[in-house]
Amino acid sequence: MQTLSLRALSQVRLLGRQPDGSGPVPLFYTASGFECIFTGSELALCIEAGFALYEPWISVELNGAWIARFPVQAGRSEVTLFRGMTPGVPKHIRVLKDVQAMHGDPDHYLLLTGLRFSGGDFLPLPEPAYRLEFVGDSITSGEGAIGAAGEEDWVSPFFSAVNHYAQMTADALGAEWRIVSQSGWGLLSSWDNDPRCRVMAYYDTVCGLADGPHNAALGAQQPCRFDAWPADAVILNLGTNDNNAMENPPWTDPATGRQYAQRPTPEHLAALEQSAVDAIKQVRARNPQAWILWAFGMLGAGRMDAVLRAAVSRAAAEMNDSRLCYLPLPAATAGTLGARRHPGVECHRQAAQALTTCLRSILPPRG
Amino acid sequence: MQTLSLRALSQVRLLGRQPDGSGPVPLFYTASGFECIFTGSELALCIEAGFALYEPWISVELNGAWIARFPVQAGRSEVTLFRGMTPGVPKHIRVLKDVQAMHGDPDHYLLLTGLRFSGGDFLPLPEPAYRLEFVGDSITSGEGAIGAAGEEDWVSPFFSAVNHYAQMTADALGAEWRIVSQSGWGLLSSWDNDPRCRVMAYYDTVCGLADGPHNAALGAQQPCRFDAWPADAVILNLGTNDNNAMENPPWTDPATGRQYAQRPTPEHLAALEQSAVDAIKQVRARNPQAWILWAFGMLGAGRMDAVLRAAVSRAAAEMNDSRLCYLPLPAATAGTLGARRHPGVECHRQAAQALTTCLRSILPPRG
Amino acid sequence: MQTLSLRALSQVRLLGRQPDGSGPVPLFYTASGFECIFTGSELALCIEAGFALYEPWISVELNGAWIARFPVQAGRSEVTLFRGMTPGVPKHIRVLKDVQAMHGDPDHYLLLTGLRFSGGDFLPLPEPAYRLEFVGDSITSGEGAIGAAGEEDWVSPFFSAVNHYAQMTADALGAEWRIVSQSGWGLLSSWDNDPRCRVMAYYDTVCGLADGPHNAALGAQQPCRFDAWPADAVILNLGTNDNNAMENPPWTDPATGRQYAQRPTPEHLAALEQSAVDAIKQVRARNPQAWILWAFGMLGAGRMDAVLRAAVSRAAAEMNDSRLCYLPLPAATAGTLGARRHPGVECHRQAAQALTTCLRSILPPRG
Amino acid sequence: MQTLSLRALSQVRLLGRQPDGSGPVPLFYTASGFECIFTGSELALCIEAGFALYEPWISVELNGAWIARFPVQAGRSEVTLFRGMTPGVPKHIRVLKDVQAMHGDPDHYLLLTGLRFSGGDFLPLPEPAYRLEFVGDSITSGEGAIGAAGEEDWVSPFFSAVNHYAQMTADALGAEWRIVSQSGWGLLSSWDNDPRCRVMAYYDTVCGLADGPHNAALGAQQPCRFDAWPADAVILNLGTNDNNAMENPPWTDPATGRQYAQRPTPEHLAALEQSAVDAIKQVRARNPQAWILWAFGMLGAGRMDAVLRAAVSRAAAEMNDSRLCYLPLPAATAGTLGARRHPGVECHRQAAQALTTCLRSILPPRG
């Protein structure tokens, strides 16, 4: 058995936003990981993890079927991906990080340090038909997409990259996908009105919201190289927490004592619309060729529906840009909610159907 | 009990394309009919029908549930819509013609001659959220959407306006809808290469493909008054028979002996693309405000996928028109085929989901 | 075209309990009717109906697909079953009465008077794999199995023989089936405590609960000839209205002024259990070879579950009879209720799955 | 954090057949494991495993939801079941062994060595409504119930205790369940005609088919104490491999050179029927109170249907035993097959529905 770094294996595809670098591969956002096709009889993953509060979880897919999912131990460990299988037959492995980048736990990290195997070849993967990027909040972090309906605790096991509308959409289209998301965050503030919790403020870095010196050392604060992975579509699913914030008490800045609150006044709704217009323009600046979809409503659209439709229309007009659209997604119902009153797997499936339909319509056919 | 003409009852809404006129109400295309809300205990429909080959069928919905469906007798008859129900309670009735306009049977006709009732009021119907027009072939005629999977005979019972993607889409959106369609017809010819069987050649009249002097007397050849029913979206689902024609023998003009055949040559495919561009421009000219969708693929897309995508793109460019799109629809599978190897109800349901998603995205929200 | 009586056509199978007789064929209970296989191109049904309150409805199945359903006109009429179909090809037609025998409308009747056709042969039908009899109340009358969820009126359109657990069970097993049922009736009384409304009091006649001289003249009061149609299983689905009666005011005999009420006292529950034991013994006496299933719970089982299980156990012990069992059926939920707060088609489907599983287990395999 | 042995925690319920003993808890058959309700914030499982060929896999359910599944490392390890959850709130944990006892790998073993936790209480579990034992072959080992449809390799990841008809049946009824099974084995021989591979030969020991001195030391060869866990029903699902054996070449005894082959001759089918009668009598002797169901057909019933029905009837007659029945299970179709051409999760679900219906009918109601 030999162990090689994933970077040394040119046929292994790293998944998710990656900094430039040469050592172990850091996984920041949900659904980062790797995939490969290997013909040997046994393959193991060498991995390293750390955390203070929230342990990382990963999922393993073998030939497209979800076969394993578990928390990664702190420190270094080795995980069997498969063993005892017929040599010479290609096996397609995909490993995905199930939990999000954890802004609230700067000690949380996960590194792919190597693949261990003997015999066998790594075969070339087919090129993805499309590249899709999903930008959002807890919904896009897969929060509640696994676990019992009544769960209340905000803990790692209830996050999933697999029971997830982005994975289902991408797999239906033969696409590769990336996620940029953080639970509780929004356009102008988090659900509890903290104005520092704006997802788009971190869009231009690899994963700037992964805090602290260790994540910085791993490359989280590097600028994202958008040209190295030109997206065919960027799906924005932001606004749910802004809507929630309007029902919640103001947030008080501990430094200044100033309060901040989103409220459904005409002036604030105009500011919210402007923030959505700004988000679209920021995405367009980084992704000149991509379709930009604002796909919204899995936890209800409420007053955001009008705000976001107006923002999409205005952005289209101001940029004279026809590659924009607004896509309402089916809202979770009593029957499709998952854990933590978040969308369950069935709600994710419905959202994926809507997105797949829409993307099939607007993207050029491939594959 | 009194009998009044439907035209005398201002709260009754006629459904489907209608000529100007003052007498009995002719029903030409699939899904023409009427709806009303009536508070009396009993309501009956007076109707008149005729045919040489293909009898008309109608469906009755009571409060949104499909409760009756049957062939209409030749001559005059009266059909109970409901009786013995609680007076004062509003009942919503919708009656739809299940079969298409029958180009091949000029004696086929159906007239609504009156409503019979005693007591009760006709209440105002809510305005439809949208107006949708569907233009197509046998798929849009609902051929095979009812009946056993193995059926081969081309007869009236196997047509349905209810197990139908247009009805499902419209009902999901709260829309009124109209259909223009003919089984076997296409853009440039019918499935057997007859170039006279082009649906768009009859688009500008009420129902010009309903042949013969009797239909003419009923108003089928009148120009369609597009401004009286401004569509929010026109859905084109044409091309399946052009694709089929390429596999079939040429058609010989009985008058001239000349042959006509669609063939997959570059020249002909360009002509086909041009015919789709022309169709879009014709629809745009009649419907200046409408979104135009080419929604295609319920019996497979084949080479038409590329032809139609190119046509939509070119029409958008030539007209500088951003209210156009192409929407691939899920193809029928062994499990979703219906009678006569046509889409069954499950395939129609999948197409309706795709269309509903797309229309929710592009139409302004209402209701 | 010639018209022959159904009795003259030996290959036509009459469905449902029938009196001896030679003229038109009366249809009493739900799901009575006829089936045949005919090779001609056209077939029409001659029919005669009457009613004071509740019009009869029928359904037509062509080659196993439900293609028509409508109210039958009062007086004589002719109904096209199919026309214009390919001569020589066998077509399987089944016509079923959708509404129950109407105890409350002695003028309600329906007669099959003839079949009209030209050319073609009536082919032999395959023997049914089993014969099943279902005995029950409104659930077994198919009340609410069609129509909108909010419907309240007790009228004919909301009864169905097709969206029905008996039909689904029988078709899954290749069986012929018969129904004996009356809405609102029970073991010891109707839902409103009228002790005359006991289904089993009429079990031994063809359809004794069809009241009045006209029904008597049609043969409703004739003894049922059980030996002419030996059932393989009799499914009892009675008790729901006895349970309801316990919550309702007493019924006062208009003749004597005496009151009658079912109440959940130990004494009365014992009497109810005894009535179920008696029902089982009565069914056993008439059907010596049949399995007897008490299948119960589509509108909830409540206290009847214990009563009926005890009755089945005791009957088995007292008769030393091992061909008895109790089968709980899935209760309707918010999602599976139909019209009039009765089981909808999905609840019927679940009940049919349970029954089919059970009958496959206990009946000898055939066909 | 303290670590206690599971035996020291009286509120922890061990699942699956267990030998008498006092040390670490061995898990032999599929679905052995443990469950508990714990109120602390963190719980970890200490575990020990070994194998030469086939590594053990386990699944973790938290509050009824499947949240983790993974291969257990060789040697000792610790697995986080949950952490960081709200103290004081009860959490229900169930851990199940996903793979079967591995007759072909005498070095395969799995031990639960302890639970690690701090704070919190172990609360009493509700008594199970019923106790169910399932006896079978690969189907009952959950082979192919997880993994991609095309998988061919016989390896551990493709076994599941969760996507499993026994788990689904037990959970629907509120029952505890145990499994006795071995892939490839049958009544009279394995699929390849080896007559030593008879499941019932090992029924009376805890897990006698787990071979070798190490398993013996763990207690696998101890007699099973049936009275300590009196089953309410024993479900036999054996016969598939006997059927397959009839199509396969004979097996040659390496010691004697004698050949053995099952063949569809009348004599052999009689012997097979006798072996099924013997199996029923053996189960009855060990489980005097239980219902015994032969539930069969998930990979098709073929000629075994008649053999097994005859065996059940004869056993009932010979023992004058009315607590026996035969239950046909729905066969896997192209759409419900899983990995390794074995029943997939949807086929298991259908089987569980049939079993649940049947058991609800015959078992006394509880809970």
PDB file of C-alpha atoms in Angstrom, chain C residues 305 309 326-328 354 357 360-361 363 365, chain D residues 305 309 326-328 354 357 360-361 363 365:
ATOM      1  CA  ASP C 305     -61.465  -2.712  17.483  1.00  0.00           C
ATOM      2  CA  ARG C 309     -61.528  -8.795  17.619  1.00  0.00           C
ATOM      3  CA  TYR C 326     -59.766  -9.877  11.756  1.00  0.00           C
ATOM      4  CA  LEU C 327     -57.909  -7.394   9.564  1.00  0.00           C
ATOM      5  CA  PRO C 328     -57.292  -3.808  10.703  1.00  0.00           C
ATOM      6  CA  ALA C 354     -53.967  -4.587   3.079  1.00  0.00           C
ATOM      7  CA  THR C 357     -51.936  -8.981   1.020  1.00  0.00           C
ATOM      8  CA  ARG C 360     -53.113 -13.655  -1.134  1.00  0.00           C
ATOM      9  CA  SER C 361     -51.924 -15.230   2.084  1.00  0.00           C
ATOM     10  CA  LEU C 363     -56.633 -18.092  -0.416  1.00  0.00           C
ATOM     11  CA  PRO C 365     -53.183 -19.562  -5.455  1.00  0.00           C
TER      12      PRO C 365
ATOM     13  CA  ASP D 305     -44.660 -21.230  -3.621  1.00  0.00           C
ATOM     14  CA  ARG D 309     -47.827 -23.580   1.009  1.00  0.00           C
ATOM     15  CA  TYR D 326     -48.082 -18.473   4.618  1.00  0.00           C
ATOM     16  CA  LEU D 327     -47.640 -14.911   3.368  1.00  0.00           C
ATOM     17  CA  PRO D 328     -46.578 -14.196  -0.206  1.00  0.00           C
ATOM     18  CA  ALA D 354     -47.415  -6.823   3.645  1.00  0.00           C
ATOM     19  CA  THR D 357     -50.729  -5.749   7.594  1.00  0.00           C
ATOM     20  CA  ARG D 360     -51.612  -6.389  12.770  1.00  0.00           C
ATOM     21  CA  SER D 361     -54.330  -8.807  11.822  1.00  0.00           C
ATOM     22  CA  LEU D 363     -51.334 -10.390  16.835  1.00  0.00           C
ATOM     23  CA  PRO D 365     -53.369  -5.198  19.772  1.00  0.00           C
TER      24      PRO D 365
END
